[in-house]
mmCIF file of C-alpha atoms in Angstrom:
data_model
loop_
_atom_site.group_PDB
_atom_site.id
_atom_site.type_symbol
_atom_site.label_atom_id
_atom_site.label_comp_id
_atom_site.label_asym_id
_atom_site.label_seq_id
_atom_site.Cartn_x
_atom_site.Cartn_y
_atom_site.Cartn_z
ATOM 1 C CA MET A 1 204.864 5.791 266.814
ATOM 2 C CA ASP A 2 207.704 8.733 267.463
ATOM 3 C CA ASP A 3 205.051 11.377 268.980
ATOM 4 C CA LYS A 4 206.644 10.877 272.231
ATOM 5 C CA ARG A 5 208.372 13.515 274.405
ATOM 6 C CA ASP A 6 212.105 13.307 274.833
ATOM 7 C CA TYR A 7 213.459 11.554 276.887
ATOM 8 C CA TYR A 8 215.895 14.087 278.598
ATOM 9 C CA ASP A 9 212.807 16.731 278.961
ATOM 10 C CA LEU A 10 210.721 14.249 280.771
ATOM 11 C CA LEU A 11 213.919 13.263 283.466
ATOM 12 C CA GLY A 12 214.598 17.402 283.272
ATOM 13 C CA VAL A 13 218.072 16.394 282.670
ATOM 14 C CA ASP A 14 220.935 18.006 280.424
ATOM 15 C CA ARG A 15 221.578 15.546 277.130
ATOM 16 C CA LYS A 16 225.173 15.780 278.595
ATOM 17 C CA ALA A 17 224.095 14.586 282.209
ATOM 18 C CA SER A 18 225.857 11.741 283.944
ATOM 19 C CA SER A 19 224.724 8.259 284.738
ATOM 20 C CA GLU A 20 224.396 9.415 288.275
ATOM 21 C CA ASP A 21 222.538 12.774 287.016
ATOM 22 C CA ILE A 22 220.128 10.681 285.254
ATOM 23 C CA ARG A 23 219.694 8.238 288.044
ATOM 24 C CA SER A 24 219.391 10.950 290.376
ATOM 25 C CA ALA A 25 216.511 12.656 288.541
ATOM 26 C CA TYR A 26 214.762 9.443 288.166
ATOM 27 C CA ARG A 27 215.117 9.012 291.884
ATOM 28 C CA LYS A 28 213.198 12.435 292.553
ATOM 29 C CA LEU A 29 210.180 12.116 289.798
ATOM 30 C CA ALA A 30 209.699 8.389 290.707
ATOM 31 C CA LEU A 31 209.150 9.740 294.443
ATOM 32 C CA LYS A 32 206.773 12.676 293.246
ATOM 33 C CA TYR A 33 204.844 10.730 290.946
ATOM 34 C CA HIS A 34 204.571 6.933 292.211
ATOM 35 C CA PRO A 35 200.842 6.132 292.431
ATOM 36 C CA ASP A 36 201.320 5.310 296.467
ATOM 37 C CA ARG A 37 201.648 8.900 296.695
ATOM 38 C CA ASN A 38 199.388 9.918 294.280
ATOM 39 C CA PRO A 39 196.160 7.101 294.565
ATOM 40 C CA ASN A 40 193.648 6.982 292.134
ATOM 41 C CA ASP A 41 195.567 9.643 289.822
ATOM 42 C CA LYS A 42 195.727 8.015 286.713
ATOM 43 C CA GLU A 43 197.823 11.337 285.453
ATOM 44 C CA ALA A 44 200.600 10.411 288.106
ATOM 45 C CA GLU A 45 200.706 6.758 286.956
ATOM 46 C CA THR A 46 201.127 7.723 283.314
ATOM 47 C CA LYS A 47 204.194 10.222 284.076
ATOM 48 C CA PHE A 48 205.668 7.408 286.684
ATOM 49 C CA LYS A 49 205.537 5.119 283.723
ATOM 50 C CA ALA A 50 206.757 7.348 281.126
ATOM 51 C CA ILE A 51 209.812 8.371 283.504
ATOM 52 C CA SER A 52 210.749 5.162 284.055
ATOM 53 C CA GLU A 53 210.914 4.427 280.341
ATOM 54 C CA ALA A 54 212.890 7.193 280.055
ATOM 55 C CA TYR A 55 215.223 6.276 282.486
ATOM 56 C CA ASP A 56 215.618 2.542 281.123
ATOM 57 C CA VAL A 57 216.810 3.835 277.967
ATOM 58 C CA LEU A 58 219.247 6.680 279.115
ATOM 59 C CA SER A 59 220.737 4.452 281.792
ATOM 60 C CA ASP A 60 221.553 1.428 279.270
ATOM 61 C CA ASP A 61 225.289 1.912 277.775
ATOM 62 C CA LYS A 62 223.827 0.479 274.420
ATOM 63 C CA LYS A 63 220.304 2.098 274.234
ATOM 64 C CA ARG A 64 221.497 5.943 274.810
ATOM 65 C CA PRO A 65 223.730 6.386 272.071
ATOM 66 C CA LEU A 66 221.198 5.044 269.563
ATOM 67 C CA TYR A 67 218.344 7.468 271.226
ATOM 68 C CA ASP A 68 221.006 10.350 270.867
ATOM 69 C CA GLN A 69 221.661 9.719 267.465
ATOM 70 C CA TYR A 70 218.260 8.813 265.886
ATOM 71 C CA GLY A 71 215.612 9.608 268.311
ATOM 72 C CA HIS A 72 213.001 6.756 269.088
ATOM 73 C CA GLU A 73 213.135 5.941 265.499
ATOM 74 C CA GLY A 74 216.712 4.485 266.650
ATOM 75 C CA LEU A 75 215.048 2.233 269.128
ATOM 76 C CA ARG A 76 212.901 0.652 266.847
ATOM 77 C CA GLY A 77 213.209 -3.260 267.107
ATOM 78 C CA GLN A 78 215.252 -2.471 270.401
ATOM 79 C CA ALA A 79 213.634 -4.513 273.185
ATOM 80 C CA GLN A 80 212.626 -2.139 275.971
ATOM 81 C CA ARG A 81 210.918 -2.928 279.217
ATOM 82 C CA ASP A 82 207.322 -3.195 278.747
ATOM 83 C CA TYR A 83 206.034 0.087 281.021
ATOM 84 C CA GLN A 84 202.532 0.130 279.400
ATOM 85 C CA SER A 85 201.553 -2.951 280.276
ATOM 86 C CA ALA A 86 203.553 -3.204 283.544
ATOM 87 C CA SER A 87 202.159 -2.928 287.187
ATOM 88 C CA VAL A 88 203.906 -0.719 289.640
ATOM 89 C CA GLN A 89 205.087 -3.941 291.197
ATOM 90 C CA ASP A 90 206.667 -4.993 288.130
ATOM 91 C CA ILE A 91 208.283 -1.449 287.560
ATOM 92 C CA PHE A 92 209.582 -1.947 291.424
ATOM 93 C CA GLU A 93 211.229 -5.287 290.388
ATOM 94 C CA ALA A 94 212.960 -3.934 287.467
ATOM 95 C CA PHE A 95 214.162 -0.820 289.329
ATOM 96 C CA GLY A 96 215.200 -3.174 292.821
ATOM 97 C CA ASP A 97 218.744 -1.532 292.545
ATOM 98 C CA ILE A 98 217.152 2.325 292.973
ATOM 99 C CA PHE A 99 213.965 1.823 295.238
ATOM 100 C CA GLY A 100 216.321 -0.386 297.657
ATOM 101 C CA GLY A 101 219.459 0.191 299.440
ATOM 102 C CA SER A 102 220.428 2.373 302.180
ATOM 103 C CA ASP A 103 220.895 5.533 300.245
ATOM 104 C CA SER A 104 217.197 5.259 298.732
ATOM 105 C CA PRO A 105 214.590 7.643 299.784
ATOM 106 C CA PHE A 106 211.918 5.143 299.324
ATOM 107 C CA GLY A 107 213.192 2.785 301.776
ATOM 108 C CA ASP A 108 210.867 4.136 304.646
ATOM 109 C CA PHE A 109 208.225 5.282 302.182
ATOM 110 C CA PHE A 110 207.547 2.001 300.561
ATOM 111 C CA GLY A 111 208.773 -0.352 303.617
ATOM 112 C CA VAL A 112 205.347 -1.406 304.772
ATOM 113 C CA SER A 113 204.127 -2.689 301.481
ATOM 114 C CA ARG A 114 207.500 -4.230 300.545
ATOM 115 C CA GLY A 115 209.336 -5.007 303.454
ATOM 116 C CA GLY A 116 209.987 -8.629 304.625
ATOM 117 C CA ARG A 117 211.536 -11.205 302.541
ATOM 118 C CA ARG A 118 209.683 -11.375 298.883
ATOM 119 C CA GLY A 119 208.753 -14.487 296.844
ATOM 120 C CA PRO A 120 210.654 -15.087 293.461
ATOM 121 C CA SER A 121 209.907 -12.050 291.220
ATOM 122 C CA ARG A 122 208.478 -12.161 287.782
ATOM 123 C CA GLY A 123 211.175 -11.353 285.122
ATOM 124 C CA ALA A 124 210.650 -7.873 283.203
ATOM 125 C CA SER A 125 208.638 -7.909 280.517
ATOM 126 C CA LEU A 126 210.148 -6.462 277.227
ATOM 127 C CA ARG A 127 208.661 -4.532 273.936
ATOM 128 C CA VAL A 128 209.256 -4.464 270.241
ATOM 129 C CA GLU A 129 207.929 -2.423 267.348
ATOM 130 C CA MET A 130 207.595 -4.649 264.236
ATOM 131 C CA GLU A 131 206.700 -3.519 260.715
ATOM 132 C CA ILE A 132 205.269 -5.671 258.391
ATOM 133 C CA ASP A 133 203.493 -5.666 254.565
ATOM 134 C CA PHE A 134 199.750 -5.558 253.991
ATOM 135 C CA LYS A 135 200.002 -8.925 252.393
ATOM 136 C CA GLU A 136 201.557 -10.248 255.395
ATOM 137 C CA ALA A 137 199.264 -9.056 257.603
ATOM 138 C CA ALA A 138 196.121 -10.358 255.589
ATOM 139 C CA LEU A 139 197.727 -13.913 255.408
ATOM 140 C CA GLY A 140 199.954 -14.261 258.536
ATOM 141 C CA THR A 141 203.650 -14.777 258.539
ATOM 142 C CA LYS A 142 206.795 -15.415 260.515
ATOM 143 C CA ARG A 143 209.245 -13.251 261.601
ATOM 144 C CA THR A 144 212.778 -13.664 263.508
ATOM 145 C CA ILE A 145 213.401 -10.843 266.263
ATOM 146 C CA GLU A 146 216.914 -10.314 267.471
ATOM 147 C CA LEU A 147 217.138 -8.789 270.748
ATOM 148 C CA GLN A 148 219.144 -8.584 273.710
ATOM 149 C CA ARG A 149 217.376 -9.627 277.221
ATOM 150 C CA HIS A 150 218.776 -10.709 280.601
ATOM 151 C CA GLU A 151 218.850 -14.734 281.240
ATOM 152 C CA ARG A 152 220.174 -16.391 284.323
ATOM 153 C CA CYS A 153 224.028 -16.938 284.533
ATOM 154 C CA GLY A 154 225.178 -19.813 283.110
ATOM 155 C CA THR A 155 228.455 -19.777 285.506
ATOM 156 C CA CYS A 156 226.424 -19.840 288.761
ATOM 157 C CA SER A 157 222.788 -20.703 287.566
ATOM 158 C CA GLY A 158 221.472 -17.817 288.777
ATOM 159 C CA SER A 159 222.618 -17.571 292.329
ATOM 160 C CA GLY A 160 224.915 -14.771 291.885
ATOM 161 C CA ALA A 161 227.601 -16.990 293.838
ATOM 162 C CA LYS A 162 230.829 -17.869 292.828
ATOM 163 C CA PRO A 163 230.709 -21.717 291.724
ATOM 164 C CA GLY A 164 231.497 -23.575 295.260
ATOM 165 C CA THR A 165 230.085 -21.003 297.879
ATOM 166 C CA SER A 166 226.600 -20.164 298.801
ATOM 167 C CA LYS A 167 224.729 -16.963 300.033
ATOM 168 C CA SER A 168 225.165 -16.687 303.688
ATOM 169 C CA THR A 169 222.572 -15.457 306.137
ATOM 170 C CA CYS A 170 221.801 -11.630 306.359
ATOM 171 C CA THR A 171 223.725 -10.402 309.480
ATOM 172 C CA THR A 172 221.818 -7.401 310.021
ATOM 173 C CA CYS A 173 218.215 -8.303 309.145
ATOM 174 C CA GLY A 174 219.010 -12.033 310.457
ATOM 175 C CA GLY A 175 217.598 -13.791 307.623
ATOM 176 C CA ARG A 176 214.318 -12.070 307.909
ATOM 177 C CA GLY A 177 214.674 -9.490 304.990
ATOM 178 C CA SER A 178 213.303 -6.614 306.578
ATOM 179 C CA VAL A 179 214.576 -4.042 309.559
ATOM 180 C CA ALA A 180 211.640 -2.004 311.851
ATOM 181 C CA ARG A 181 212.458 1.341 313.229
ATOM 182 C CA ASN A 182 210.692 3.314 315.520
ATOM 183 C CA ALA A 183 208.983 6.537 314.388
ATOM 184 C CA GLY A 184 207.111 8.011 317.301
ATOM 185 C CA PHE A 185 203.781 6.184 317.801
ATOM 186 C CA PHE A 186 204.456 3.901 314.656
ATOM 187 C CA MET A 187 206.960 0.940 313.969
ATOM 188 C CA LEU A 188 207.994 1.262 310.332
ATOM 189 C CA GLN A 189 209.152 -1.881 308.431
ATOM 190 C CA SER A 190 211.368 -1.678 305.564
ATOM 191 C CA ALA A 191 213.506 -4.010 303.141
ATOM 192 C CA CYS A 192 216.782 -4.337 304.836
ATOM 193 C CA PRO A 193 219.555 -2.104 303.400
ATOM 194 C CA SER A 194 222.210 -4.745 303.522
ATOM 195 C CA CYS A 195 220.475 -7.644 301.677
ATOM 196 C CA GLY A 196 217.592 -5.804 299.574
ATOM 197 C CA GLY A 197 215.278 -7.949 301.556
ATOM 198 C CA GLU A 198 216.240 -11.111 300.282
ATOM 199 C CA GLY A 199 217.635 -12.324 304.090
ATOM 200 C CA GLN A 200 220.835 -13.613 302.498
ATOM 201 C CA LYS A 201 224.079 -11.783 301.223
ATOM 202 C CA ILE A 202 226.706 -13.190 298.603
ATOM 203 C CA THR A 203 230.226 -12.833 300.300
ATOM 204 C CA SER A 204 231.628 -14.241 296.929
ATOM 205 C CA PRO A 205 230.141 -13.025 294.029
ATOM 206 C CA CYS A 206 230.412 -14.730 290.651
ATOM 207 C CA ALA A 207 233.110 -13.524 288.435
ATOM 208 C CA THR A 208 230.884 -13.751 285.198
ATOM 209 C CA CYS A 209 227.634 -11.866 286.538
ATOM 210 C CA LYS A 210 229.425 -9.657 288.947
ATOM 211 C CA GLY A 211 226.848 -11.422 291.652
ATOM 212 C CA GLU A 212 223.967 -10.016 289.765
ATOM 213 C CA GLY A 213 222.664 -13.893 288.884
ATOM 214 C CA LEU A 214 221.659 -12.239 285.363
ATOM 215 C CA THR A 215 223.998 -11.694 282.194
ATOM 216 C CA ARG A 216 222.834 -9.914 279.109
ATOM 217 C CA VAL A 217 222.688 -12.059 276.127
ATOM 218 C CA LYS A 218 221.660 -11.921 272.453
ATOM 219 C CA ARG A 219 218.732 -14.318 271.413
ATOM 220 C CA GLU A 220 216.719 -14.788 268.231
ATOM 221 C CA ILE A 221 212.847 -15.376 268.883
ATOM 222 C CA GLU A 222 210.621 -16.453 265.940
ATOM 223 C CA VAL A 223 207.423 -14.491 266.240
ATOM 224 C CA SER A 224 203.872 -16.299 264.286
ATOM 225 C CA ILE A 225 202.071 -13.548 262.850
ATOM 226 C CA PRO A 226 198.400 -14.443 262.588
ATOM 227 C CA ALA A 227 196.516 -14.147 259.428
ATOM 228 C CA GLY A 228 194.176 -11.022 259.550
ATOM 229 C CA ILE A 229 196.458 -8.971 262.687
ATOM 230 C CA GLU A 230 195.442 -5.279 262.508
ATOM 231 C CA ASN A 231 197.480 -2.310 262.242
ATOM 232 C CA GLY A 232 198.505 -1.255 266.016
ATOM 233 C CA THR A 233 197.701 -4.425 267.284
ATOM 234 C CA ARG A 234 199.916 -5.882 270.313
ATOM 235 C CA MET A 235 200.845 -9.509 270.673
ATOM 236 C CA ARG A 236 201.838 -11.182 273.813
ATOM 237 C CA VAL A 237 204.619 -14.028 273.408
ATOM 238 C CA SER A 238 204.426 -15.709 276.772
ATOM 239 C CA GLY A 239 207.881 -16.328 278.510
ATOM 240 C CA GLN A 240 210.086 -14.689 275.907
ATOM 241 C CA GLY A 241 210.811 -11.478 278.200
ATOM 242 C CA GLU A 242 213.712 -11.272 280.709
ATOM 243 C CA GLN A 243 214.267 -14.133 283.321
ATOM 244 C CA SER A 244 213.816 -13.654 286.933
ATOM 245 C CA ARG A 245 216.912 -13.133 289.194
ATOM 246 C CA ASP A 246 215.435 -15.106 291.897
ATOM 247 C CA GLY A 247 213.994 -18.105 290.220
ATOM 248 C CA GLY A 248 210.497 -16.725 289.515
ATOM 249 C CA PRO A 249 208.806 -16.732 286.157
ATOM 250 C CA ALA A 250 209.796 -15.032 283.062
ATOM 251 C CA GLY A 251 208.290 -11.668 281.839
ATOM 252 C CA ASP A 252 206.605 -11.891 278.415
ATOM 253 C CA LEU A 253 207.778 -10.372 274.982
ATOM 254 C CA TYR A 254 204.951 -7.947 273.509
ATOM 255 C CA CYS A 255 205.216 -6.941 269.618
ATOM 256 C CA ASP A 256 203.296 -3.751 268.393
ATOM 257 C CA ILE A 257 202.307 -4.290 265.079
ATOM 258 C CA TYR A 258 202.758 -1.677 262.184
ATOM 259 C CA VAL A 259 201.082 -2.449 258.967
ATOM 260 C CA ARG A 260 202.478 -0.567 255.959
ATOM 261 C CA ALA A 261 200.138 0.620 253.824
ATOM 262 C CA HIS A 262 199.295 -0.720 250.107
ATOM 263 C CA GLU A 263 199.482 1.022 246.931
ATOM 264 C CA PHE A 264 196.323 -0.787 245.667
ATOM 265 C CA PHE A 265 194.381 -2.409 248.560
ATOM 266 C CA GLN A 266 193.056 -1.072 251.320
ATOM 267 C CA ARG A 267 191.045 -2.918 254.013
ATOM 268 C CA HIS A 268 187.560 -2.322 255.886
ATOM 269 C CA GLU A 269 187.371 -4.789 258.565
ATOM 270 C CA ASN A 270 187.818 -8.241 256.744
ATOM 271 C CA ASP A 271 186.885 -6.701 253.480
ATOM 272 C CA ILE A 272 189.627 -5.788 250.956
ATOM 273 C CA LEU A 273 188.738 -2.828 248.718
ATOM 274 C CA CYS A 274 190.224 -1.572 245.429
ATOM 275 C CA GLU A 275 189.360 0.346 242.190
ATOM 276 C CA ILE A 276 189.655 -1.166 238.784
ATOM 277 C CA PRO A 277 189.325 0.940 235.405
ATOM 278 C CA LEU A 278 187.151 0.265 232.789
ATOM 279 C CA ASN A 279 186.589 1.469 229.176
ATOM 280 C CA PHE A 280 183.286 2.508 228.172
ATOM 281 C CA SER A 281 182.655 -0.503 226.137
ATOM 282 C CA GLN A 282 183.536 -2.971 228.976
ATOM 283 C CA ALA A 283 180.803 -1.091 231.225
ATOM 284 C CA ALA A 284 178.286 -1.009 228.673
ATOM 285 C CA LEU A 285 178.560 -4.786 227.065
ATOM 286 C CA GLY A 286 180.013 -6.199 229.902
ATOM 287 C CA ALA A 287 183.350 -8.076 229.994
ATOM 288 C CA GLU A 288 185.232 -10.491 232.025
ATOM 289 C CA ILE A 289 188.536 -9.166 233.583
ATOM 290 C CA GLU A 290 191.716 -9.594 235.326
ATOM 291 C CA VAL A 291 191.495 -8.465 238.752
ATOM 292 C CA PRO A 292 194.324 -8.430 241.225
ATOM 293 C CA THR A 293 193.886 -10.104 244.725
ATOM 294 C CA LEU A 294 196.058 -11.315 247.508
ATOM 295 C CA GLN A 295 196.165 -14.658 246.334
ATOM 296 C CA GLY A 296 197.126 -13.503 242.751
ATOM 297 C CA LYS A 297 195.139 -12.653 239.809
ATOM 298 C CA SER A 298 191.346 -13.611 239.502
ATOM 299 C CA LEU A 299 188.590 -13.290 236.836
ATOM 300 C CA LEU A 300 185.595 -10.503 237.630
ATOM 301 C CA LYS A 301 182.425 -10.811 235.566
ATOM 302 C CA VAL A 302 181.231 -7.212 234.978
ATOM 303 C CA PRO A 303 177.482 -7.057 234.046
ATOM 304 C CA LYS A 304 176.111 -5.155 231.051
ATOM 305 C CA GLY A 305 175.543 -1.558 231.834
ATOM 306 C CA THR A 306 177.601 -1.216 234.806
ATOM 307 C CA ALA A 307 177.936 2.200 235.772
ATOM 308 C CA SER A 308 181.023 4.391 237.300
ATOM 309 C CA GLY A 309 181.263 3.757 240.717
ATOM 310 C CA ALA A 310 179.419 0.339 241.029
ATOM 311 C CA LEU A 311 180.547 -1.947 243.620
ATOM 312 C CA LEU A 312 181.002 -5.874 242.695
ATOM 313 C CA ARG A 313 181.849 -7.974 245.282
ATOM 314 C CA MET A 314 184.304 -11.362 244.942
ATOM 315 C CA ARG A 315 183.353 -13.663 247.603
ATOM 316 C CA GLY A 316 185.678 -15.098 250.032
ATOM 317 C CA LEU A 317 188.859 -13.202 248.483
ATOM 318 C CA GLY A 318 189.090 -10.808 251.539
ATOM 319 C CA VAL A 319 190.860 -11.209 254.700
ATOM 320 C CA THR A 320 190.676 -13.968 257.362
ATOM 321 C CA GLY A 321 189.424 -13.334 260.947
ATOM 322 C CA VAL A 322 192.271 -13.493 262.955
ATOM 323 C CA ASN A 323 190.557 -15.623 265.663
ATOM 324 C CA GLY A 324 190.341 -18.043 262.493
ATOM 325 C CA ARG A 325 186.505 -16.932 262.023
ATOM 326 C CA GLY A 326 184.960 -16.430 258.542
ATOM 327 C CA ARG A 327 186.627 -14.478 255.807
ATOM 328 C CA GLY A 328 185.729 -11.268 254.100
ATOM 329 C CA ASP A 329 185.426 -10.739 250.454
ATOM 330 C CA GLN A 330 187.161 -8.250 248.052
ATOM 331 C CA ILE A 331 184.863 -5.340 246.913
ATOM 332 C CA VAL A 332 186.027 -3.830 243.397
ATOM 333 C CA ARG A 333 184.833 -0.164 242.455
ATOM 334 C CA VAL A 334 184.631 0.373 238.952
ATOM 335 C CA VAL A 335 185.661 3.606 237.484
ATOM 336 C CA VAL A 336 184.657 3.990 233.835
ATOM 337 C CA SER A 337 187.029 6.007 232.210
ATOM 338 C CA VAL A 338 186.070 8.873 229.351
ATOM 339 C CA PRO A 339 188.584 8.680 226.419
ATOM 340 C CA THR A 340 190.196 11.800 225.717
ATOM 341 C CA ARG A 341 191.413 11.344 222.295
ATOM 342 C CA LEU A 342 189.360 9.617 219.716
ATOM 343 C CA THR A 343 189.909 8.497 216.117
ATOM 344 C CA LYS A 344 187.814 9.613 213.509
ATOM 345 C CA ARG A 345 185.957 6.405 213.160
ATOM 346 C CA GLN A 346 185.755 6.400 216.881
ATOM 347 C CA GLU A 347 183.840 9.607 216.422
ATOM 348 C CA GLU A 348 181.746 8.626 213.832
ATOM 349 C CA LEU A 349 180.909 5.679 215.729
ATOM 350 C CA LEU A 350 180.066 7.272 218.911
ATOM 351 C CA SER A 351 178.141 9.946 216.758
ATOM 352 C CA GLU A 352 175.958 7.275 215.366
ATOM 353 C CA PHE A 353 175.395 5.679 218.857
ATOM 354 C CA SER A 354 174.256 9.008 220.283
ATOM 355 C CA LYS A 355 171.818 9.535 217.408
ATOM 356 C CA ILE A 356 170.289 5.971 218.205
ATOM 357 C CA GLU A 357 169.968 6.777 221.844
ATOM 358 C CA GLN A 358 167.895 9.888 221.122
ATOM 359 C CA GLU A 359 165.197 8.204 218.790
ATOM 360 C CA GLN A 360 164.829 5.550 220.794
ATOM 361 C CA SER A 361 164.357 7.110 224.096
ATOM 362 C CA GLY A 362 161.865 9.576 222.413
ATOM 363 C CA ARG A 363 162.416 12.222 224.733
ATOM 364 C CA LYS A 364 163.786 16.116 223.912
ATOM 365 C CA ASN A 365 167.011 17.009 225.111
ATOM 366 C CA LEU A 366 167.438 19.795 227.705
ATOM 367 C CA TRP A 367 167.566 22.526 225.219
ATOM 368 C CA GLU A 368 164.793 21.550 223.807
ATOM 369 C CA LYS A 369 163.013 21.489 227.213
ATOM 370 C CA PHE A 370 163.576 24.739 227.921
ATOM 371 C CA PHE A 371 164.004 26.637 224.423
ATOM 372 C CA GLY A 372 161.965 24.597 222.122
#
């Protein structure tokens, strides 16, 4: 979980770098590694997503101090944009202010694919990490996640314009959202630098969201974790990511589930494994013993003559499949303990038992076989 590269190293900046230095470094690297410039290059795509994740943290006034003080561990539980599941288009939308604008080096290069007015974009997806107990994973649970996300501004209903005003048609592109320029034999089309491809401009921005149409709010979201979930599973909570700035669908919330190890139980697929100690008499004579299970204590019948290391199955006391189909068993491995301290009476009884065993077997012992 914490084996990621240092975010400052990824962007090639000093830990005291300014916001503008971080922004500038990201622009250069994003242009270098963008998949459109590196078709069918998985390594470049992975690098692109990694630097986007680094920029998301280091450009955030709340996440950066947490990262500086605690590293990746400090971001656990903090909602982050999900770059592992995001498409390149999703990343463009999340960083629209970087890839657009008159001073952006990306305008012409990506103009053909991104030029013109676009339809409503999807909100950014978020990702959180969640640790749960072994028993919670096996039986299912509910957790409340506290996160901050962008939602449509309540003052302007997401328009970005001051209440009572409206957007005006962009005079640069005439409302088309794109501009074209002659480049030798080609006519290149790119997003309008004045309106960012929207075709409209805000002349009187909303005082609450500063014209962004979105505000950052704190939310508590209840997440249902199904019984049988496994360590490392990624859960998707539909529609609980960030809202779209232009009326598109909200992004999703991805929960990466990590299950803490249990001191007694282990899991193999849907079976629960554990070890139980037996004394010699229980193993030899048989017994009914109490065994801990996920549902509480349960009786286990130990047959006569059970050998150390034997596996005894308790039907239906394992984990329910995450799809709700079937249930595993609890498998108990018995370990017969040998006493290290015996009373005189115990020694007498065991000596007598040993003599009886030899008489019944009618076989020579190992010493007699070789030297007798």
